[in-house]
Amino acid sequence: MKITNLSQIQSTPVYSTNKSNPIKSAPSHLTGAFVYSKESVQTSGLLCNYTPNEVGMQSNVNLIASRSLNTPNWDIIPTKGMKVPPQDVLISQLKALVEKSARNTNRDAIEGFHYEKNKLHAQYISSVSPDRKTLHKQAMQAIKKFEAEETTQIGPRTLVDYLIKHDNIQTEMNKSLEAGGMLRPSINSLGGYNYNVVVGGIKLLGSINGQWSYGLTPAEKQKSDEFYQLYWSFVDEAENDLKK
C-alpha cells in the first residue's frame, strides 16, 4: 500500500524501537565550527586574568572583523514559497532515501543521505513556514547599515570599554526590520558579530561566524514532528527488511 499521509501510519509510536536515538525534531543547520585563533583567546579572557595596567591599555580588537556572511542555503532552510513536490511524492522520496541509506555504510554516502533528508525536511514543513528570504534580505540591509555605523564609531578601546559593550550588547544594538521583528547583533568569539533575526520572540534566522541557521515556529515544529514520525517508521521498516 502506498503511504500518502500520516494517518496511514499506525497509531502507536513509530519510533519506539529507536530509544537509543532520540528524535531531534527541530535541528539547527549550518552551524559554524569554532576555529582557534590568538584573537579568540585574547578577547575571551576574564577580567580577573588581567593586571590593572592591562585593563587600562587600549585594545586593537576590531569588532567588525568578521564581515563575511555566507548566503543561506535555501535548499535546507524552510521558507514560504519553496518549490515542493506533491506530498505523496515527497513521502515516497523520503522512503526511498531511507531504504537506500540502510544498504549503504559508506561515510561520504551517509553524509549525502543526511543532506538529502534535510532538504526533504525543509520542503515538508515549508507549507507553514514564514518568508525567511524576505527577512534575510531586510536583515542584510540592517546589517550593512549597522556595520557602517559601527566602523565610524569604533576608535581605540580599553578592555573595560569592550567588556561593558559586550555586557549590554542586547539592549544597545537591536535593529527593527520593516516586515516586523528584530535584528539582534552579538559579539562573537572571533571579534566580529553574530546576528539573530527574531520575530514574535522566536529566532527564525541566526548566523554563527558567517554561517546561517534557523529556528522553528510552533506550526513548523508540529510539521517537523510529523516528518520525523514518518522518517523513523521508514527506518524501522528498512532495518526489519535487512534482517529477513
Backbone as a ProteinNet text record, in pm:
[ID]
protein_1_A
[PRIMARY]
MKITNLSQIQSTPVYSTNKSNPIKSAPSHLTGAFVYSKESVQTSGLLCNYTPNEVGMQSNVNLIASRSLNTPNWDIIPTKGMKVPPQDVLISQLKALVEKSARNTNRDAIEGFHYEKNKLHAQYISSVSPDRKTLHKQAMQAIKKFEAEETTQIGPRTLVDYLIKHDNIQTEMNKSLEAGGMLRPSINSLGGYNYNVVVGGIKLLGSINGQWSYGLTPAEKQKSDEFYQLYWSFVDEAENDLKK
[TERTIARY]
85.4	0	88.4	54.9	133.1	91.6	186.3	157.7	155	44.5	33	9	-18.6	-34.4	-8.5	5.4	44.4	-60.5	-187.9	-294.5	-286.5	-212.1	-198.4	-89.2	-14.9	84.8	15.1	56.1	-7.7	-1.7	-101.3	-115.8	-13.8	47.4	149.6	274.4	358.7	480.1	564.7	585.3	653.4	803	854.5	998.6	1034.6	948.3	971.3	1092.2	1129	1244.3	1374.8	1364.8	1485.7	1509.8	1487	1501.6	1644.6	1738.7	1877.9	1915	1824.2	1848.5	1734.2	1735.4	1623.6	1602.8	1474.5	1441.2	1477.1	1539.9	1568.2	1476	1358.7	1257.7	1277	1363.6	1388.5	1536.9	1606.3	1751.3	1792.9	1910.5	1970.2	2064.6	2076.1	2156.9	2264.9	2370.7	2476.3	2544.3	2562.1	2629.8	2778.6	2839	2981.6	3065.1	3175.1	3263.4	3355.6	3388.5	3480.7	3621.6	3691.3	3829	3920.2	4021.3	4116.2	4193.8	4210.5	4295.2	4343.3	4451.8	4504	4403.1	4333.4	4236	4126.2	4081.8	3972.3	4015.6	4141.6	4190.8	4202.6	4250.9	4271.7	4140.7	4036.4	3911.4	3816.8	3847.6	3752.9	3796.2	3911.3	3960.3	3877.3	3874.9	3802.3	3881.2	3809.9	3874.2	3976.1	3949.7	4040.3	4175.5	4189.1	4315.5	4408.1	4363.6	4441.7	4490.2	4605.5	4658.8	4590.4	4595.5	4535.5	4587.9	4718.1	4773.5	4715.1	4696.5	4642.4	4498	4422.4	4282.8	4272	4365.3	4360.8	4420.4	4486.5	4551.8	4449.5	4486.2	4399.2	4397.2	4278.4	4262.3	4247	4311.2	4300.3	4201.9	4117.4	4018.8	3925.4	3910.6	3822.8	3688.6	3586.4	3455.6	3385	3440	3382	3469.3	3553.1	3648.9	3580.7	3466.3	3400.1	3284.5	3316.2	3213.8	3151.8	3217.6	3174	3059.4	2940.1	2823.8	2789.2	2792.2	2757.3	2608.5	2573	2432.2	2367.7	2250.2	2183.8	2162.1	2171.6	2145	1994.5	1926.7	1780.9	1730.9	1820.9	1778	1734.7	1797.3	1769.8	1715	1691.7	1627.2	1485.1	1384.4	1246	1203.2	1130.4	1078.4	952	870.2	746.5	778.6	702.3	720.8	822.3	872.4	964.7	895.5	971.4	918.9	916.9	797	779.5	697	738.6	657.4	530.9	432.7	314.1	353.5	271.4	309.7	333.6	251.4	271.4	404.6	444.9	575.2	687.7	674	777.4	796.6	686.6	695.6	758.5	724.9	787.4	937.6	977.9	1120.3	1191.4	1125.9	1184.8	1201.5	1100.5	1106.6	1218.9	1229.7	1334.9	1473.3	1485.9	1614.1	1654	1560.1	1588.8	1630.4	1559	1592.2	1732	1766	1899	2007.8	1983.4	2084.8	2105.1	2000.5	2012.3	2103.7	2117.2	2200.9	2342	2370.7	2499.7	2563.6	2682.3	2751.3	2872	2889.8	2999.6	2980.2	3085.5	3073.1	3032.3	3096.1	3062.2	2918.7	2876.6	2739.4	2640.2	2672.8	2583.3	2566.5	2674.9	2665.3	2575.8	2584.4	2497.8	2351.8	2325.3	2188.4	2133.5	2217.9	2175.7	2137.1	2215	2185.2	2053.3	2032.4	1908.5	1788.3	1807.1	1698.7	1664	1765.9	1741.6	1666.5	1694.5	1621.5	1474.5	1447.8	1309.6	1237.8	1310.9	1254	1210.9	1297.2	1264.7	1142.3	1136.3	1022.5	893.4	902.3	783.8	720	802.1	745.4	724.5	770.1	768.1	626.7	526.8	389.5	339.6	402.3	362.7	475.7	577	694.6	671.6	737.1	736.3	826.7	819.3	900.2	1040.3	1124.5	1259.5	1347.7	1319.6	1400.2	1383.5	1261.4	1238.5	1301.8	1288.1	1350.1	1501.5	1561.2	1706.2	1748.1	1671.8	1703.8	1701	1597.3	1587.5	1696	1727.3	1832.4	1966.5	1997.3	2124.8	2133.5	2020.9	2021.3	2051	1989.6	2013.3	2155.9	2209.5	2346.5	2447.1	2428.8	2520.3	2518.4	2398.8	2387.1	2450.9	2424.5	2479.7	2632.1	2689.9	2835.5	2900.6	2832.3	2885.5	2888.8	2782.8	2777.9	2883.8	2900.2	2999	3140.1	3166.5	3300	3336.4	3240.9	3269.6	3277.9	3210.7	3207.1	3322.2	3375.7	3478.3	3611.5	3667.8	3801.7	3883.1	3994.8	4072.7	3988.8	3992.9	3913.1	4003.2	3959.5	4024.1	3949.7	4008.7	3943.5	3811.7	3807.2	3683.2	3575.2	3608.5	3512	3453.8	3541.3	3498	3402.3	3437.2	3353.6	3218.7	3217.1	3090.6	2999.9	3055.1	2975.5	2924.8	3009.8	2970.2	2854.1	2859.1	2753.8	2620.3	2621.6	2497.7	2459.7	2517.3	2500.3	2354.2	2272	2134.7	2049.3	2076.4	1993.6	2045.5	2172.1	2230.4	2206.2	2203.1	2220	2106.2	1995.5	1884	1833.6	1800.2	1751	1617.1	1515.8	1385.1	1389.9	1312.4	1302.3	1167.2	1161.8	1040.4	921.7	944.8	836	800.2	854.7	833.4	950.6	964.9	1077.1	1196.3	1304.6	1421.2	1550.2	1648.7	1783.9	1863.5	1921.1	1996.3	2141.9	2232.3	2375	2432.3	2532.2	2607	2751.2	2843.9	2986.2	3021.2	3088.7	3131.3	3274.7	3319.3	3449.4	3566.7	3541.3	3649.8	3664.8	3584.4	3598.4	3500.8	3416.1	3313.4	3177.8	3071.7	2937.1	2864	2781.3	2678.1	2546.4	2448.8	2320.3	2204.9	2102	1977.4	1864.3	1776.7	1655.5	1539.7	1479.2	1378	1243.3	1140.9	1003.9	911.8	838.8	747.5	818.4	942.1	1018.1	1082.9	1067.4	1123.8	1237.8	1352.1	1464.6	1437.8	1406.4	1378.3	1503.7	1603	1732.1	1841.2	1958	2070.6	2201.1	2301.9	2433.7	2534.1	2623.1	2734.2	2860.5	2946.2	3070.7	3045	2938.9	2912.1	2821.1	2788.8	2704.6	2562.3	2461.1	2322.5	2253.8	2173.4	2090.6	1948.5	1857.8	1720.8	1656.6	1552.3	1470.9	1329.7	1252.2	1119.7	1009.1	907.2	784.8	706.2	605.2	524.1	459.4	410.8	349.2	453	573.5	679.4	721.8	723.5	759.9	662.6	535.3	436	458.5	482.7	510	640.3	738.1	866	848.8	766.3	739.1	673.5	581.6	517.5	621.7	710.4	815.1	899.4	941.4	1029.2	955.9	825.8	749.2	752.9	731.5	741	881.5	980.2	1120	1156.3	1124	1162.4	1082.1	959.6	882.6	947.9	999.7	1068.7	1202.7	1270.9	1395.6	1369.2	1266.1	1231.1	1199.7	1122.4	1083.6	1204.9	1296.6	1415.7	1505.9	1519.9	1603.5	1543.6	1411.6	1346.6	1361.2	1356	1373.3	1514	1613.5	1750.9	1772.6	1692.5	1706.4	1643.2	1560.3	1490.5	1586.1
-119.9	0	124.2	219.3	342.8	438.9	484.1	577	718.4	786.3	923.6	1025.3	981.4	1075.9	1007.4	1087.9	1037.7	947.8	968.3	890.7	743.3	707.3	567.6	497.4	572.5	513.7	468	354.3	302.6	403.8	398	499.7	486.9	369.8	354.9	427.7	471.8	547.3	471.6	529.5	457.4	452.5	530	529	472.9	387.9	335	243.6	183.8	94.8	170.3	301.6	383	466.5	409	484.2	531.9	458.2	499.9	613.5	647.4	756.3	855.5	943.2	1036	1123.4	1151.5	1231.1	1376.7	1434.3	1577.3	1642.5	1679.5	1726.6	1871.3	1942.5	2082.3	2107.5	2047.5	2061	2198.1	2239	2361.5	2323.3	2406.9	2376.9	2481.8	2436.4	2528.9	2598.9	2531.2	2591.9	2595.3	2712.4	2726.4	2669.4	2602.6	2545.3	2651.7	2640.3	2734.8	2707	2810.5	2799.4	2868	2795.7	2851.9	2964.5	3072.7	3181.6	3259.5	3331	3413.2	3519.8	3574.9	3679.3	3628.6	3502.2	3449.9	3431.9	3395.5	3379.5	3514.7	3614.3	3746.1	3812.6	3792.5	3863.4	3788	3659.7	3581.8	3568.8	3623	3608.1	3681.9	3634.3	3700.9	3820.1	3916.1	4036.7	4005.1	3897.8	3865.6	3816.6	3787.2	3738.6	3852.6	3978.5	4093	4174.4	4236.8	4326.2	4461.4	4546.3	4680.2	4758.9	4746.5	4819.3	4770.5	4636.9	4581.5	4624.9	4636.6	4677.5	4816	4903.5	5040	5056.6	4952.4	4962.9	4969.1	5034.1	5038.8	4903.9	4865.2	4738	4764.4	4681.2	4693.3	4592.7	4534.1	4437.3	4505	4446.1	4501.3	4430.5	4499.7	4437.6	4416.5	4465	4444.6	4348.6	4271.6	4186.3	4079.8	4029.9	3920.8	3975.4	4031.1	4090.9	3989.5	3878	3784.8	3698.1	3719.4	3636.8	3556.5	3424.9	3340.8	3351.9	3327.4	3323.1	3199.6	3213.2	3095.6	2987.6	2863.9	2752.4	2727.9	2784.4	2776.7	2638.9	2546.3	2407.8	2340.5	2381.6	2312.4	2405.3	2531.7	2625.6	2649.5	2608.9	2622.5	2768.5	2799.9	2936.1	2931.5	3028.3	3038.5	3044.6	2968.8	2973.2	2874.4	2781	2679.6	2594.5	2552.2	2458.4	2318.8	2263.9	2138.7	2042.2	1914.9	1816.7	1784	1720.6	1676.6	1591.2	1594.9	1528.8	1379.2	1312	1168.3	1139.6	1228.8	1212.4	1238.3	1341.3	1374.7	1258.8	1201.4	1089.9	968.6	943.7	833.4	855.1	979.7	1011.6	987.1	1023.7	1000.3	850.9	771.9	626.2	564.6	608.4	555.6	593.8	715.5	761	677.7	651.3	571.2	429.5	370.2	234.1	229.7	330.4	335.5	354.3	443.2	468.7	347.8	267.7	148.9	44.4	46.1	-52.6	-1.7	123.7	183.3	236.8	186.4	229.1	317.9	357.1	446	580.9	631.4	754.1	873	889.2	1001.5	990.9	868.9	848.8	881.5	844.2	872.3	1022.1	1098.4	1243.4	1300.4	1242	1284.4	1254	1135.4	1099.3	1196.9	1235.1	1327.7	1462.2	1508.7	1635.3	1626.4	1515.7	1498.6	1490.9	1428.5	1423.1	1563.5	1647.2	1784.4	1864.7	1837	1903	1863.7	1734.5	1687.3	1741.7	1752.2	1806.9	1951.8	2031.1	2171.6	2182.8	2098.5	2101	2059.6	1960.6	1907.5	2013	2092.9	2188.6	2327.6	2348.2	2483.3	2536.1	2448.2	2493.8	2583.7	2575.5	2660	2754.2	2768.6	2848.5	2997.1	3084.1	3227.9	3257.1	3378.2	3418.4	3455.9	3354.5	3379.1	3450.6	3433.3	3502.1	3653.1	3698.1	3841.9	3892.6	3814.2	3852	3861.9	3768.2	3770.4	3892.7	3926.5	4043.7	4170.5	4183.7	4301.2	4300.7	4182	4171.2	4214.8	4175.6	4212.3	4363.9	4428.1	4573.6	4639	4584.2	4638.1	4610.4	4494.9	4458.8	4553.1	4580.5	4671.3	4809.9	4856.5	4987.1	4985.6	4879.6	4866.7	4862.4	4783.7	4770.6	4900	4971.7	5100.8	5199.6	5200.4	5288.5	5249.6	5119.5	5073.9	5109.1	5101.7	5132.9	5277.7	5368.1	5509.4	5542.8	5463.7	5492.8	5430	5320.1	5247.9	5319.7	5353.2	5409	5323.5	5375.2	5298.6	5266.5	5141.9	5097.6	5039.2	5053.5	4980.5	4850.1	4760.1	4633.1	4655.3	4754.5	4786.2	4828.4	4910.5	4951.5	4830.6	4739.2	4619.4	4535.8	4513.3	4430.3	4495.2	4626.5	4696.5	4682.6	4699.8	4688.4	4545.9	4449	4308.6	4277.4	4327.2	4300	4359.7	4471.5	4540.7	4526.1	4426	4413.1	4401.2	4328	4304.1	4429.8	4518	4637.1	4754	4752.5	4866.6	4864.4	4745.4	4741.3	4674.3	4641.5	4581.4	4675.4	4617.7	4696.6	4639.5	4725.7	4683.3	4658.6	4558.7	4527.3	4574.2	4607	4662.7	4567.8	4438.3	4340.1	4293.8	4360.5	4317.8	4235	4225.8	4150.9	4239.6	4174.6	4247.3	4177.8	4258.5	4208.8	4230.3	4124.8	4134.3	4094.6	4191	4159.4	4116.9	4032	3996.2	3968.2	4008	3990.7	3842.4	3794.7	3655.1	3642.4	3519	3492.6	3533.3	3557.8	3591.9	3742.5	3821.4	3965.4	4034.5	3958.9	4018	4008.4	3996.1	3988.5	3865.9	3806.2	3712.7	3789.4	3736.8	3806.4	3707.6	3748.3	3673.1	3758.2	3695.5	3760.3	3700.9	3782.9	3736	3799.5	3715.4	3761.7	3696.8	3777.7	3723.9	3641.7	3678.6	3606.4	3479	3444.5	3321.9	3358	3292.1	3314.1	3237.5	3310.9	3247.9	3227.9	3315.2	3301.7	3343.2	3282.6	3321.7	3288.6	3374.2	3347.8	3322.1	3226.1	3198.3	3196.3	3297.3	3308.7	3297.7	3364.2	3372.3	3265.8	3163	3053.5	3070.1	3055.7	3078.5	2950.1	2962.6	2853.2	2906.5	2823.9	2871.6	2802.8	2867.1	2808	2787.7	2700	2663.6	2739.9	2777	2829.4	2711.8	2736.7	2625.5	2542.6	2608.4	2534	2448.4	2501.4	2423.2	2307.5	2329.9	2222.8	2105.4	2135.5	2029.7	1951.9	2023.9	1957.1	1879.4	1932.1	1863.1	1731.4	1733.5	1610.1	1506	1549.8	1459	1396.7	1482.2	1435.4	1326.8	1350.8	1254	1127.7	1136.1	1013.7	925.7	987.8	913.8	860.1	944.1	905.3	782.8	787.1	674.6	548.8	563.6	445.6	379.3	458.9	404.5	342.3	402.2	343.7	206.1	193.9	64.6	-38	5.4	-85.1	-132.7	-39.8	-75.6	-170.2	-145.7	-232.5	-371.8	-380.1	-509.3	-587.5	-518.3	-583.6	-639.8	-570.8	-620	-745.6	-764.6	-881.7	-1007.4	-989.3	-1104.6	-1190.5
0	0	0	-80.6	-89.4	20.3	100.8	209.5	153.6	172	121.3	229.9	351.9	462.5	594.3	696.9	828.2	889.8	854.7	917.7	884.8	777.6	740.7	820.8	901.3	989.9	1116.9	1174.8	1294.9	1407.9	1496.1	1598.9	1710.8	1728.3	1831.5	1788.1	1883.3	1846	1746.2	1628.6	1521.4	1542.4	1636.8	1657.4	1794.2	1849	1983.2	1989.2	1875.3	1877	1867	1855	1840.6	1965	2081.8	2205.6	2228.6	2173.1	2190.8	2098.6	2003.7	1910.6	1919.6	2020.3	2038.9	1917.2	1887.3	1771.2	1794.7	1695.8	1700.9	1599.2	1644.6	1551.3	1511.9	1580.4	1543.7	1534.5	1434.9	1426.8	1379.8	1416.2	1362.5	1250.5	1152	1035.3	1016.2	944.9	902.9	1018.2	1128.1	1241.6	1215.8	1227.3	1201.2	1313.7	1278.3	1379.1	1435.7	1564.4	1626.8	1578.1	1539.1	1491.8	1590.7	1637.7	1733.9	1670.7	1740.7	1694.2	1814.5	1796.9	1905.4	1944.8	1843.9	1873.9	1964.9	1942	2022.7	2166.3	2187.5	2323	2392.1	2316.4	2376.2	2415.4	2337.2	2362.2	2452	2484.3	2563.1	2708.6	2745	2881.1	2982	3103.5	3210.5	3262.5	3319.9	3370.3	3478.9	3556.1	3666.7	3616.8	3486.2	3432.4	3390.8	3406.8	3363.2	3483.8	3465.7	3567.8	3555.4	3659.9	3649.1	3531.5	3501	3387.3	3255.6	3244.9	3121.4	3100.1	3209.1	3197.8	3137.4	3167.8	3117.4	2980.4	2928.1	2798.2	2686.6	2576.1	2460.7	2391	2342.8	2271.8	2123	2042	1897.7	1839.6	1925.1	1877.3	1778.3	1662.2	1559.4	1565.3	1616.3	1630.7	1497.6	1390.1	1258.7	1177.1	1245	1175.7	1091.7	1136.9	1066	982.7	865	779.9	685.7	664.3	561.8	611.9	555.4	586.4	461.7	473.7	360.3	329	205.1	166.5	229.7	289.2	347.4	241.8	282	190.7	188.3	90.1	85.3	44.2	12.6	-10.5	119.3	230.7	357.2	465	429.3	522.1	472.5	548.4	501.6	493.8	388.6	372.5	288.4	305.9	229.3	80.2	0.9	-144.1	-199	-118	-169.1	-275.2	-374.7	-473.5	-410.1	-395.8	-322.9	-408	-418.3	-490.9	-412.4	-475.6	-401.2	-280.6	-175.6	-51.5	-68.4	-149.6	-167.2	-235.6	-328.3	-395.4	-296.6	-215.5	-117.6	-19	27.9	123.7	57.6	-68.6	-141.6	-156.4	-180.6	-191.6	-58.6	52.2	184	209.7	177.4	197.5	115	-11.4	-98.3	-46.1	4.3	59	180.1	269.7	388.9	348.9	254.8	210.1	148.5	70.4	7.8	112.5	210.5	313.5	403.5	423.5	509	447	315.4	246.6	219.8	256.7	225.6	352.8	387.3	509.3	479.8	353.4	318.9	385.3	451	528.9	442.9	326.9	239.6	191	160.3	113.7	224.1	346.9	460.2	479	464.8	475.8	365.7	246.7	137.4	166.3	225	262.4	365.9	461.9	566.8	505.1	408.3	342.4	265.9	195.1	120.4	213.9	330.8	428.7	477.1	499.8	543.1	436	309	200.8	202.3	219.2	224.2	347.5	458.5	581.8	560.6	498	472.1	381.3	278.9	187.3	258.8	344.7	412.9	502.4	571.7	667.9	607.5	482.8	425.8	402.2	397.3	374.3	486.8	603.9	717.2	758.9	674.1	708.7	682.6	761.2	730.6	611	561.3	446	494	512.3	563.3	461.2	332.7	231.3	242.9	262.8	278.9	407.6	515.7	642.8	627.9	555.5	535.5	455.6	352.4	270.5	354.9	437.3	523	630.5	681.8	782.7	725.4	602.1	540.6	520.9	488.3	475.7	610.5	716.7	851.1	897.2	860.3	899.1	833.2	704.8	635.1	697.9	731.7	796	934.1	1010.3	1144.9	1141.6	1051.7	1045.9	997.3	908	864	979.9	1060.9	1177.9	1279.6	1302.3	1399.7	1355.4	1224.6	1173	1201.2	1186.9	1210.1	1357.8	1442.7	1585.5	1662.5	1609.9	1685.3	1675.8	1790.3	1798.6	1894.3	1944.5	2041.3	2164.5	2209.9	2324.1	2431.4	2554.9	2662.6	2681.5	2757.5	2786.3	2858.7	2947.2	3018.1	2920.3	2819.9	2718.7	2647.2	2613.5	2540.9	2624.9	2750.7	2837.1	2865.4	2882.6	2906.5	2784.4	2666.7	2544.8	2527.5	2561.7	2549.6	2643.3	2765	2863.5	2822.7	2749.1	2714.8	2568	2502.2	2357.9	2316.7	2392.7	2351.7	2357.3	2451.7	2466.4	2383.8	2347.4	2277.6	2127.1	2064.8	1920.6	1845.4	1907.4	1836	1727.1	1610.2	1497.8	1450.9	1436.6	1388.6	1237.9	1191.1	1049.1	995.6	867.4	807.6	817.5	797.6	797.5	937.9	1038.3	1176.4	1224.1	1354.3	1407.6	1436.3	1476	1524.6	1480.8	1445.3	1421.8	1548.8	1603.6	1728.6	1706.4	1697.8	1685.4	1820.7	1816.8	1938.3	1899.2	1983	1953.3	1957.6	1852.5	1854.1	1903	1918.7	1979.6	1891.5	1762.7	1670.6	1652.5	1722.5	1714.6	1622.9	1553.4	1468.6	1535.9	1454.3	1507.9	1455.7	1543.1	1502.3	1499.9	1424.9	1413.2	1427.3	1504.3	1514	1458.4	1381	1332.5	1412.7	1498.2	1593.1	1559.8	1548	1522	1624.5	1698.5	1799.1	1905.2	1935.8	2036.7	1987	1858.1	1800.9	1706.9	1723	1632.5	1502.8	1397.1	1268.6	1185.2	1204.1	1136.9	1234.1	1220.1	1303.5	1234.6	1253.7	1195.8	1307.4	1283.5	1374.4	1290.6	1311.7	1234.4	1084.1	1037.7	894.7	839.2	918.4	872	927.1	839.9	879.2	925	1030.3	1079.8	1095.8	1149.2	1168.2	1287.4	1339.3	1444.6	1393.3	1457.9	1410.4	1481.5	1406.6	1466	1524.6	1610	1662	1550.6	1445.6	1335	1262.6	1244.8	1181	1269.6	1399.5	1492.4	1479.5	1466.6	1450.9	1321.4	1211.7	1084.9	1089.5	1160.8	1174.9	1250.5	1354.5	1428.9	1338.8	1253.5	1158.2	1065.5	1016.3	924.7	990.3	1115	1180.5	1224	1244.9	1268.1	1144.5	1029.3	903.5	882.7	906.8	885.7	968.5	1099.8	1186	1155.7	1108.8	1068.8	948.1	854.7	738.4	777.9	876.9	925.9	986.1	1070.2	1130.1	1022.3	923.7	815.9	736.5	706.3	628.8	707.2	837.8	921.5	934.4	942.9	951.1	820.3	707.6	577.9	564.5	619.2	609.4	692	795.7	883.5	824.2	723.4	664.6	580.2
[MASK]
++++++++++++++++++++++++++++++++++++++++++++++++++++++++++++++++++++++++++++++++++++++++++++++++++++++++++++++++++++++++++++++++++++++++++++++++++++++++++++++++++++++++++++++++++++++++++++++++++++++++++++++++++++++++++++++++++++++++++++++++++++

